[in-house]
Coordinates of C-alpha atoms in Angstrom, one line a residue:
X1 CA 24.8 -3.8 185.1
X2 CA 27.4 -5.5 187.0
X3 CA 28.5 -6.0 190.2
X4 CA 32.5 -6.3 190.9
X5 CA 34.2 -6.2 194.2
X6 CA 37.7 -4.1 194.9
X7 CA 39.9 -5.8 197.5
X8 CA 42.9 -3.9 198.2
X9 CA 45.4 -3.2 200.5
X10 CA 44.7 -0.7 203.5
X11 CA 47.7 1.8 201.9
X12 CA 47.1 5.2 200.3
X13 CA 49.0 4.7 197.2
X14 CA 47.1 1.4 196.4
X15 CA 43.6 2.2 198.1
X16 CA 43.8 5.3 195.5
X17 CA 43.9 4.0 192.5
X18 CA 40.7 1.3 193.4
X19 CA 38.9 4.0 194.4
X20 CA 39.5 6.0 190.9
X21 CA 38.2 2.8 189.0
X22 CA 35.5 2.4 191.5
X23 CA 33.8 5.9 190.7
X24 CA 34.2 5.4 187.0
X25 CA 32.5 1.9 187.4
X26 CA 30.0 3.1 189.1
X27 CA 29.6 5.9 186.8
X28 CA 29.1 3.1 184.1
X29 CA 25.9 1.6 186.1
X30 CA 27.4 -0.8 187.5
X31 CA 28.0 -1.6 191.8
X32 CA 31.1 -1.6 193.2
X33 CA 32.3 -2.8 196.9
X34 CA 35.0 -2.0 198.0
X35 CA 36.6 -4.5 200.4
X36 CA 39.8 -2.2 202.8
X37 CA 40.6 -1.0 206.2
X38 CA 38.3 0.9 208.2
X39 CA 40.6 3.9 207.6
X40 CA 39.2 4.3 204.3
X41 CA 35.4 4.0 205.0
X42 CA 34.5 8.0 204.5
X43 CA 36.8 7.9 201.2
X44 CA 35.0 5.1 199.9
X45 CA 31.9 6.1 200.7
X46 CA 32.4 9.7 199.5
X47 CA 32.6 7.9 195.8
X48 CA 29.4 6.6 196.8
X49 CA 30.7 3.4 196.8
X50 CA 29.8 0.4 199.1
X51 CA 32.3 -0.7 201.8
X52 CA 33.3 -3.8 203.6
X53 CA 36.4 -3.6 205.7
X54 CA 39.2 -6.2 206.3
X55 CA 39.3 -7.8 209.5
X56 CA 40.9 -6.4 212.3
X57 CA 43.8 -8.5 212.8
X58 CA 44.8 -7.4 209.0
X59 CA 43.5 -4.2 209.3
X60 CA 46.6 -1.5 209.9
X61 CA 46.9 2.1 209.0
X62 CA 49.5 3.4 207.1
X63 CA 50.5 6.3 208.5
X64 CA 51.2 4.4 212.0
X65 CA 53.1 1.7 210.3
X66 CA 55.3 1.3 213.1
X67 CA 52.8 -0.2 215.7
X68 CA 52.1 -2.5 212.7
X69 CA 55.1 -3.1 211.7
X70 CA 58.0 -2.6 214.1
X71 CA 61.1 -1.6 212.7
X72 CA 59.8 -0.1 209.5
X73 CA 62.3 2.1 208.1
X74 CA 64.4 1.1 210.6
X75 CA 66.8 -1.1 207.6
X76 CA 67.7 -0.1 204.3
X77 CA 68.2 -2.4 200.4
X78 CA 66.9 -5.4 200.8
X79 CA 66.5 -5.8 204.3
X80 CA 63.7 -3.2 204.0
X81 CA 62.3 -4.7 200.9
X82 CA 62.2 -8.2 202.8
X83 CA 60.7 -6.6 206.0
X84 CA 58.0 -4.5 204.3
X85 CA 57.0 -7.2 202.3
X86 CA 56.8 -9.6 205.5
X87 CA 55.0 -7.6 207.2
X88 CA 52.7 -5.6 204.9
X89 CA 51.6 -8.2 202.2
X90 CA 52.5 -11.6 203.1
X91 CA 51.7 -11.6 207.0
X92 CA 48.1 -10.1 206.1
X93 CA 47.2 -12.8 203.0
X94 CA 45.3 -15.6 205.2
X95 CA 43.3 -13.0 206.9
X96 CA 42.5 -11.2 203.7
X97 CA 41.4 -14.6 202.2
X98 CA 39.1 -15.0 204.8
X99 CA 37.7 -11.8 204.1
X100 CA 37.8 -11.9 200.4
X101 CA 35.5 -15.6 200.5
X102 CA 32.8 -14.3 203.4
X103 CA 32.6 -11.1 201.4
X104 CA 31.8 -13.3 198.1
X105 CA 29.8 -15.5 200.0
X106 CA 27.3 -12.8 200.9
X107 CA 26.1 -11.7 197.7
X108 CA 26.7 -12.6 194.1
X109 CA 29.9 -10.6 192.3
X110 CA 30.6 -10.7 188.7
X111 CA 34.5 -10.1 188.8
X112 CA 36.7 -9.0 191.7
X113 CA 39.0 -6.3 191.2
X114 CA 42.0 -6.3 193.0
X115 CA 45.1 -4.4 193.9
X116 CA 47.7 -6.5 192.9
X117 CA 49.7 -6.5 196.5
X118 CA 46.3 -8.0 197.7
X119 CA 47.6 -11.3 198.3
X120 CA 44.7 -12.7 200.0
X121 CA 43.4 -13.1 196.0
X122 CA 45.8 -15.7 195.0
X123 CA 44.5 -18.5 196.7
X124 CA 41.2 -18.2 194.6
X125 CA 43.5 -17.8 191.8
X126 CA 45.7 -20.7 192.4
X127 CA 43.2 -23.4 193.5
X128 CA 40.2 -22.9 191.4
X129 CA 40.2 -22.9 187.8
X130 CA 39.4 -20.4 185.7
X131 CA 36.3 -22.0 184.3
X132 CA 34.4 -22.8 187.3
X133 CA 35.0 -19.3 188.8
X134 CA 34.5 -15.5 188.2
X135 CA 37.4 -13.2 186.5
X136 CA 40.0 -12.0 189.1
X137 CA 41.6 -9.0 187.7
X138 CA 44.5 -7.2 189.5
X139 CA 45.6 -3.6 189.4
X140 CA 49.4 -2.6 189.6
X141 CA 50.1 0.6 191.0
X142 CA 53.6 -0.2 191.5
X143 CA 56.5 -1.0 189.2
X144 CA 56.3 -4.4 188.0
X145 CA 58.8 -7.1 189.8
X146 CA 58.0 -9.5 187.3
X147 CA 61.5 -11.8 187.2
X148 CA 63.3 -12.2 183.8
X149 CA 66.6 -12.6 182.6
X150 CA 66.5 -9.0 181.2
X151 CA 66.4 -8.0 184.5
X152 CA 68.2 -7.8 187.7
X153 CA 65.9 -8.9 190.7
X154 CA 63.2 -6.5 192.1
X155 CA 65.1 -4.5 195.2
X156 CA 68.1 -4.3 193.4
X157 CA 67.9 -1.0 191.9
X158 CA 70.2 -1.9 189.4
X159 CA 69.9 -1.4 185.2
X160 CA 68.3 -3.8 183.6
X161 CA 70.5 -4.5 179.8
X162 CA 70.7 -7.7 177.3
X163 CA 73.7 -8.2 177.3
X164 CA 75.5 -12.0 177.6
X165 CA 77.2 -9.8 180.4
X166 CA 73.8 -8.7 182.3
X167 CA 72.2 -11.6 181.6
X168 CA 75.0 -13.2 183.6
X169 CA 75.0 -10.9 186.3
X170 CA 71.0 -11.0 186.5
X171 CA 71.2 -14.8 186.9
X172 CA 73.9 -15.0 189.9
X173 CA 72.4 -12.5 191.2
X174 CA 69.0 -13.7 191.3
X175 CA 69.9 -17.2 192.7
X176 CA 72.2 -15.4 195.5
X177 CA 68.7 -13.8 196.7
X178 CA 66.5 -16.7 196.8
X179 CA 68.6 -18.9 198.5
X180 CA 70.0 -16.5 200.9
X181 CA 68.5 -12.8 201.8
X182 CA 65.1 -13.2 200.0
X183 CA 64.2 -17.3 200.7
X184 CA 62.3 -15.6 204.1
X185 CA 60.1 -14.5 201.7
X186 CA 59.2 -17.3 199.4
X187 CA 59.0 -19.4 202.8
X188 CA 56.6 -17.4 204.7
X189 CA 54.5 -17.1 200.9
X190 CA 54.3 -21.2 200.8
X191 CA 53.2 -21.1 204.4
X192 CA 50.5 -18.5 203.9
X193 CA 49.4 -20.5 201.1
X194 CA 49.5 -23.8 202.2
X195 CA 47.6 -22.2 205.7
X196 CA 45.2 -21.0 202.9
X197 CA 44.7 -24.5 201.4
X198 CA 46.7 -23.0 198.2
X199 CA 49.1 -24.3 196.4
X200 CA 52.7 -22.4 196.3
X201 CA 52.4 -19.8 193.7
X202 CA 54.8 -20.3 190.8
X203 CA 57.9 -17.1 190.8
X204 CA 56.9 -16.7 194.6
X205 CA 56.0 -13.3 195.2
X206 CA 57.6 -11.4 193.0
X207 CA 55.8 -12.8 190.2
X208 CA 52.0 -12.5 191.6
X209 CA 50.8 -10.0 188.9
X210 CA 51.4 -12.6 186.5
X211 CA 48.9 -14.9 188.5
X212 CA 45.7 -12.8 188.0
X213 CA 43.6 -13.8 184.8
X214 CA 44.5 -10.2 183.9
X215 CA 46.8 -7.1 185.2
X216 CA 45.9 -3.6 184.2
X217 CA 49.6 -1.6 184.8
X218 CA 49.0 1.8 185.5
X219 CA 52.0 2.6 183.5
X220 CA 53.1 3.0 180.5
X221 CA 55.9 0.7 178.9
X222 CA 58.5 3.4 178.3
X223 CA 58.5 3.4 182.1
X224 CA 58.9 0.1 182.6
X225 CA 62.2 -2.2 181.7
X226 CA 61.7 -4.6 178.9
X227 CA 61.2 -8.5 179.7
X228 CA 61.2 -10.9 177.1
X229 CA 59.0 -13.0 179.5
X230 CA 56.2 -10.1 179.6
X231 CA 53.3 -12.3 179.9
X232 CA 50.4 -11.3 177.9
X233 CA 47.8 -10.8 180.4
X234 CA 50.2 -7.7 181.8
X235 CA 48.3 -4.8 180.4
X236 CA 49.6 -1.0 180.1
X237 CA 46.5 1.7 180.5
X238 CA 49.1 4.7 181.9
X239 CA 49.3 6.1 185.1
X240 CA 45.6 7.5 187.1
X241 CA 45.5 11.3 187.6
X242 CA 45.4 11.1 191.7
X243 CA 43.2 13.2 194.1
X244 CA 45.5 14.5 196.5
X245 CA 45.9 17.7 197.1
X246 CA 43.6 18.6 193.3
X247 CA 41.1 20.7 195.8
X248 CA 43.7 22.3 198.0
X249 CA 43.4 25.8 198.0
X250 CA 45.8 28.0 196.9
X251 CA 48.4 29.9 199.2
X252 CA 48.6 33.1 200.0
X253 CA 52.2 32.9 197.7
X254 CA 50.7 31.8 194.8
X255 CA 51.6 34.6 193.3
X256 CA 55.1 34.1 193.9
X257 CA 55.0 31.6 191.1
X258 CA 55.7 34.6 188.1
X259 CA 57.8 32.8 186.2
X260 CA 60.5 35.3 187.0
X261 CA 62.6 32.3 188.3
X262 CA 62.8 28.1 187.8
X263 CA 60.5 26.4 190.2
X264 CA 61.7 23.1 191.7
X265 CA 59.1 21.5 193.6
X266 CA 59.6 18.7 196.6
X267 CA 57.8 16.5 198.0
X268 CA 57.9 13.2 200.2
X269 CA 54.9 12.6 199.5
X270 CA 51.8 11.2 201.6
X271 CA 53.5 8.1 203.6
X272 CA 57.2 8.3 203.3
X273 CA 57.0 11.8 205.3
X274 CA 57.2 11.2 208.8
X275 CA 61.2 12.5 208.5
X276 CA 61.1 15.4 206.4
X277 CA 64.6 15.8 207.1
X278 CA 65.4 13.0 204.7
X279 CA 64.9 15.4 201.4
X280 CA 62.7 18.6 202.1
X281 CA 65.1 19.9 204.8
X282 CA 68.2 18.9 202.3
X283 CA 66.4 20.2 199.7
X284 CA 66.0 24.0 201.1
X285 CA 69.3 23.9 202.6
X286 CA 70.9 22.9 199.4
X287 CA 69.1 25.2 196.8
X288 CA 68.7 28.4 199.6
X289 CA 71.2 30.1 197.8
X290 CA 70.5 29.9 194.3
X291 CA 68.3 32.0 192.1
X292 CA 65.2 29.7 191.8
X293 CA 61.6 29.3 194.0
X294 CA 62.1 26.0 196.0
X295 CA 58.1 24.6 196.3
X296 CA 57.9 22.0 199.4
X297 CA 54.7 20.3 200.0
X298 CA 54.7 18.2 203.6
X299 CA 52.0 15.5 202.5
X300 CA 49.7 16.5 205.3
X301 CA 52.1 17.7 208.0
X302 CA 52.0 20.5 209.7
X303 CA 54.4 23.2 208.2
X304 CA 55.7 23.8 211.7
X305 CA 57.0 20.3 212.2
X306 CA 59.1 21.6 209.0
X307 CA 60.1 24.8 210.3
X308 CA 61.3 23.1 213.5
X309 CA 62.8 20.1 211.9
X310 CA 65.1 22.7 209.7
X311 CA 65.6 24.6 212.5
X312 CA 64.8 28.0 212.1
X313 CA 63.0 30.1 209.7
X314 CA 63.3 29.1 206.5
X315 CA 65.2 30.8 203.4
X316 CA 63.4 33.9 201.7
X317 CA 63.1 31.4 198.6
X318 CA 61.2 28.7 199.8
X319 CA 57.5 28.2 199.9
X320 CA 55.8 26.0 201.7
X321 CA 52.0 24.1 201.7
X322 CA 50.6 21.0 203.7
X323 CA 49.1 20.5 200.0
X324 CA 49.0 21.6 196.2
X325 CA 46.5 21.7 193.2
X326 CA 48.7 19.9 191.1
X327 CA 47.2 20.7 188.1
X328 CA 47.6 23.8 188.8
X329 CA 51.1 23.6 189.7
X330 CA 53.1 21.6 187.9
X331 CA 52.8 23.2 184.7
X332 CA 54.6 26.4 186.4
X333 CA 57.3 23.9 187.8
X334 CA 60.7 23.2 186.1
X335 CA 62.2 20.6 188.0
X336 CA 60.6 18.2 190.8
X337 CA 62.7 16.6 193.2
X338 CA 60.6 13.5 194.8
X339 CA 61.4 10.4 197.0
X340 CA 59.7 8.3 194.2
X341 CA 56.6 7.4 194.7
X342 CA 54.9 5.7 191.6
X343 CA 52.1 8.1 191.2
X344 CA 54.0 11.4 191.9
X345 CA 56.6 10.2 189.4
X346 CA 53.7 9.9 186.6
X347 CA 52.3 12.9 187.6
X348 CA 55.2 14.6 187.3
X349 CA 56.2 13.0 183.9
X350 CA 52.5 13.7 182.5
X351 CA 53.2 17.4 182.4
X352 CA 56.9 16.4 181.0
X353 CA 58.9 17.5 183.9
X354 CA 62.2 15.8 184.5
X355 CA 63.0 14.7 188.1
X356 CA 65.5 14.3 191.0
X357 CA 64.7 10.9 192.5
X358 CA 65.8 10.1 196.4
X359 CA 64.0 7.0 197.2
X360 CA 64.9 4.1 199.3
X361 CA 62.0 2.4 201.0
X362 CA 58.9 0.3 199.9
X363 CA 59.1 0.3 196.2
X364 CA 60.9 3.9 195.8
X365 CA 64.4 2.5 194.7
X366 CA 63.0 0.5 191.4
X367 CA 61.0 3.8 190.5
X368 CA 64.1 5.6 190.8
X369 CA 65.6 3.4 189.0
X370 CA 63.0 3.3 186.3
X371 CA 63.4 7.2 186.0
X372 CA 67.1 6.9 185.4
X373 CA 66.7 4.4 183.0
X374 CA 64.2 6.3 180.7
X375 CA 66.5 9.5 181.1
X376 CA 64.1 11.3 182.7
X377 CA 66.1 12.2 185.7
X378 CA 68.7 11.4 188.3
X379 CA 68.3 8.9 190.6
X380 CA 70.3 9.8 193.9
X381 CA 70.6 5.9 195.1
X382 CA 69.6 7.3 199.0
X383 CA 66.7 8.7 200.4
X384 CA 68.4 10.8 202.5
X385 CA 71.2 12.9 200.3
X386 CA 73.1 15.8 201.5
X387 CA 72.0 19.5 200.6
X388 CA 75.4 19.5 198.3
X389 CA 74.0 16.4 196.1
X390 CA 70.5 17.7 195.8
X391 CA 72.1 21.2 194.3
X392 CA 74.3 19.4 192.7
X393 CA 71.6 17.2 190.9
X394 CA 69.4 20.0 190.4
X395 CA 71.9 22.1 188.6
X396 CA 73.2 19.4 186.3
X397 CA 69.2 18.5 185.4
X398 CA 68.2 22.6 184.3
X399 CA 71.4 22.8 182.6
X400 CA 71.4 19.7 180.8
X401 CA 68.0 19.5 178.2
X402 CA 68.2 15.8 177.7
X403 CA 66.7 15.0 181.0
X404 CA 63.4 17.3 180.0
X405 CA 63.7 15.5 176.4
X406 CA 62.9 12.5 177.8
X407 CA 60.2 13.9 180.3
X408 CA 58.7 15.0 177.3
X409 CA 59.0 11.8 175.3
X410 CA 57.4 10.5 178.5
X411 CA 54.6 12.8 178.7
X412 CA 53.8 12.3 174.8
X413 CA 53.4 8.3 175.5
X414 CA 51.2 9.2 178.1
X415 CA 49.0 12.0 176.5
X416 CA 49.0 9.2 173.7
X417 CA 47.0 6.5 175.9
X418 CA 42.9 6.1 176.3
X419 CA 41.5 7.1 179.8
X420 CA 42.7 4.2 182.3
X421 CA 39.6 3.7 183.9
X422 CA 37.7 3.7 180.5
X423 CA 40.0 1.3 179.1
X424 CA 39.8 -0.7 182.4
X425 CA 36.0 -0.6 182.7
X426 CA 35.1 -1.5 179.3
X427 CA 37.5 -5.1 179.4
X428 CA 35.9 -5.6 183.0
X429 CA 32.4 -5.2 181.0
X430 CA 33.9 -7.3 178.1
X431 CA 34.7 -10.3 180.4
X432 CA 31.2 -9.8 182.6
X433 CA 29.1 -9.8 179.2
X434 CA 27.1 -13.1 178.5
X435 CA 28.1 -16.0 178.1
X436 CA 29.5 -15.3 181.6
X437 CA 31.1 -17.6 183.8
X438 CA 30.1 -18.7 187.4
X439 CA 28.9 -15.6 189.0
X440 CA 30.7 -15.9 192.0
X441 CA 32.6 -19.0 193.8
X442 CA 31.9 -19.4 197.2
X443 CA 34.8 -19.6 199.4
X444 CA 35.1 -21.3 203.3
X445 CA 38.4 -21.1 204.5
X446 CA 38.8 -23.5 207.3
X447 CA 42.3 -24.6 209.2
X448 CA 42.7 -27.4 206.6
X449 CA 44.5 -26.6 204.0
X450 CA 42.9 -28.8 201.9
X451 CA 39.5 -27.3 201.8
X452 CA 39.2 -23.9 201.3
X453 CA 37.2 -23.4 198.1
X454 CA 33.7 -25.3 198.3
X455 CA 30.7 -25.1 195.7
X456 CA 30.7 -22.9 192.9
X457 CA 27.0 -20.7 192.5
X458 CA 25.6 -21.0 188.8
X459 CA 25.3 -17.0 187.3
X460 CA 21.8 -15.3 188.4
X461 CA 20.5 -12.1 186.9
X462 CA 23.0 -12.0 183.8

């Protein structure tokens, strides 16, 4: 039996995923802490797992991201990127390492397991060497922003290609960035760091999977644009199966879904849904006329708040549900039009459905982008299109079958890999196994930023 500790960051979509791996660790034998905001306590504990939350100066909740975080959603491109990224990840990281060495200083771990936007891991990673400390593994439930010449910078939502031409491109464009709209970023990283008694991290933020002694992508690499540079500790298990909405019970219109017409499904899914005038109301408007079931889900909102914010009743061929058993209903959908997030995406293209993608915050344009790529689906390059693109879009995506070709090329490359949290588990129990290393490091993180890791603790109980 081991013990490993899950730091991650206080935000469904990443909070998720931990969780998952949690349960199957535990499931394993072994004891698992989970180290997140307070928001999250029943959650965790409902997986019977132990908790620890971050401290309250870090500790934020994301569906209030605004008295966090003034201004979210407030910019678009790479304003937003640079804003979010601020103020959700790198603001939080000296408080998070603080947390991340008291909560390894209180009891011996054999590996910490962490989200991969949990910053507050890299000093750890960045100041003690591997040897004289305990594995650090991250989990990416996000696109990866790894940099490469294949690629045009993270944010950019633009094609990746190999090209002399591209590779051009990616390079001018890359150095415009970090010396002008993204050198914030890298700036306020250092600081963090340095406050942390860290070194800078080398590629800056955008290159902090590549840090952890290991990265489990919860992906799969026809998802994901080629790198040349792909280090080899970036590893793809596929996408988690996620828990929202599995055990929601079924509407009274279930019955509706007879296969007597298409079904296109939309959803803003669970954070990104505080407007849902930026796609559902488009959405209905848009595809009210035409001889398909629109399915909306509001990601916990009420279904009035989308009856007002459409304003009036709406179209005899819409149904609506705060939640959905997604197993149960995307295998009766034909299209499913989403503002990208990473998970709904997968889920989506696990039952080989193509999609309609209107993202533009957090990480939404670069999964659009992603889908677009792997011809898959559309990507709409807004988050807020009119009801005349969305019909549009849909139109061109039932008529055309190489969109639900490549779902389904998708879906086979998927169906094809392990269980994730098998594959995860048994490298976690692979790397914990005698000869171990030190079983935990014990951390102080004072104001010098010279001294934050002191004394390493020999293994005990291996």
């Amino acid at each position: 039996m081991s013990r490993f500790l899950l730091p991650c960051t206080p935000i469904y979509g990443h909070v998720a995923p931990m969780l998952t791996i949690g349960a199957g660790l535990l499931a394993r034998g072994h004891q698992v802490t989970v180290l997140t905001g307070r928001k999250y306590r029943s959650a965790v504990e409902q997986q019977r797992l132990s908790f620890v939350p971050l401290p309250a100066e870090v500790d934020y909740d994301d569906a209030h991201i605004d008295d966090w975080l003034p201004g979210h959603g407030r910019y678009t491109g790479i304003a937003a990127g640079r804003h979010d990224i601020l103020g959700l990840f790198v603001r939080p990281l000296v408080a998070q390492a603080r947390a991340l060495a008291d909560t390894l200083a209180a009891e011996d771990y054999h590996a910490v397991v962490a989200d991969a936007a949990f910053l507050g891991a890299l000093p750890m990673l960045l100041s003690v060497p591997t040897v004289d400390r305990i594995p650090v593994v991250g989990v990416s439930a996000t696109p990866l922003s790894l940099t490469s010449i294949d690629c045009a910078p993270f944010g950019s939502g633009l094609d990746p290609g190999n090209s002399a031409h591209t590779r051009r491109r990616n390079r001018f464009i890359a150095a415009v960035l970090q010396h002008g709209p993204l050198r914030s970023i890298r700036a306020a990283l250092d600081e963090a760091l340095a406050e942390a008694g860290a070194p800078p991290a080398p590629g800056g933020y955008f290159d902090a999977a590549a840090r952890f002694d290991l990265t489990f992508q919860l992906s799969v690499r026809g998802l994901e644009y080629p790198r040349r540079e792909m280090p080899p500790t970036i590893r793809f298990v596929g996408p988690l199966t996620p828990d929202v909405g599995r055990q929601a019970k079924l509407p009274s219109w279930w019955g509706d879904l007879d296969g007597a017409r298409p079904v296109v499904h939309v959803t803003q899914g669970t954070m990104a849904n505080v407007d849902l005038g930026r796609l559902l109301v488009p959405t209905i408007a848009g595809l009210r006329d035409e001889n398909l079931l629109v399915v909306a889900a509001t990601g916990g909102r009420p279904v009035a708040e989308l009856e007002a914010r459409h304003g009036g009743p709406l179209p005899a061929n819409v149904r609506v549900a705060e939640f959905l058993p997604y197993p149960k209903l995307l295998p009766l959908v034909d299209v499913m039009i989403t503002n990208g997030g990473f998970g709904g995406v997968q889920q989506a293209l696990s039952y080989g459905l193509p999609l309609v993608v209107a993202g533009s915050s957090e990480d939404k344009p670069e999964v659009a982008g992603r889908v677009a790529w792997s011809g898959a689906g559309l990507n709409l390059r807004t988050g807020a299109p009119s009801a005349a693109r969305v019909r549009r879009a849909v139109r061109l995506v039932l008529r055309d079958p190489r969109f639900a070709c490549a779902a389904a090329k998708l879906q086979a490359e998927i169906a094809a890999q392990p269980d994730p949290v098998t594959q995860v588990a048994q490298t976690l129990e692979t790397l914990t196994s005698p000869p171990a290393r030190p079983s935990a490091v014990h951390l102080h993180l004072t104001q010098k930023p010279a001294s934050v890791y002191q004394g390493v603790v020999r293994p005990r109980g291996l």
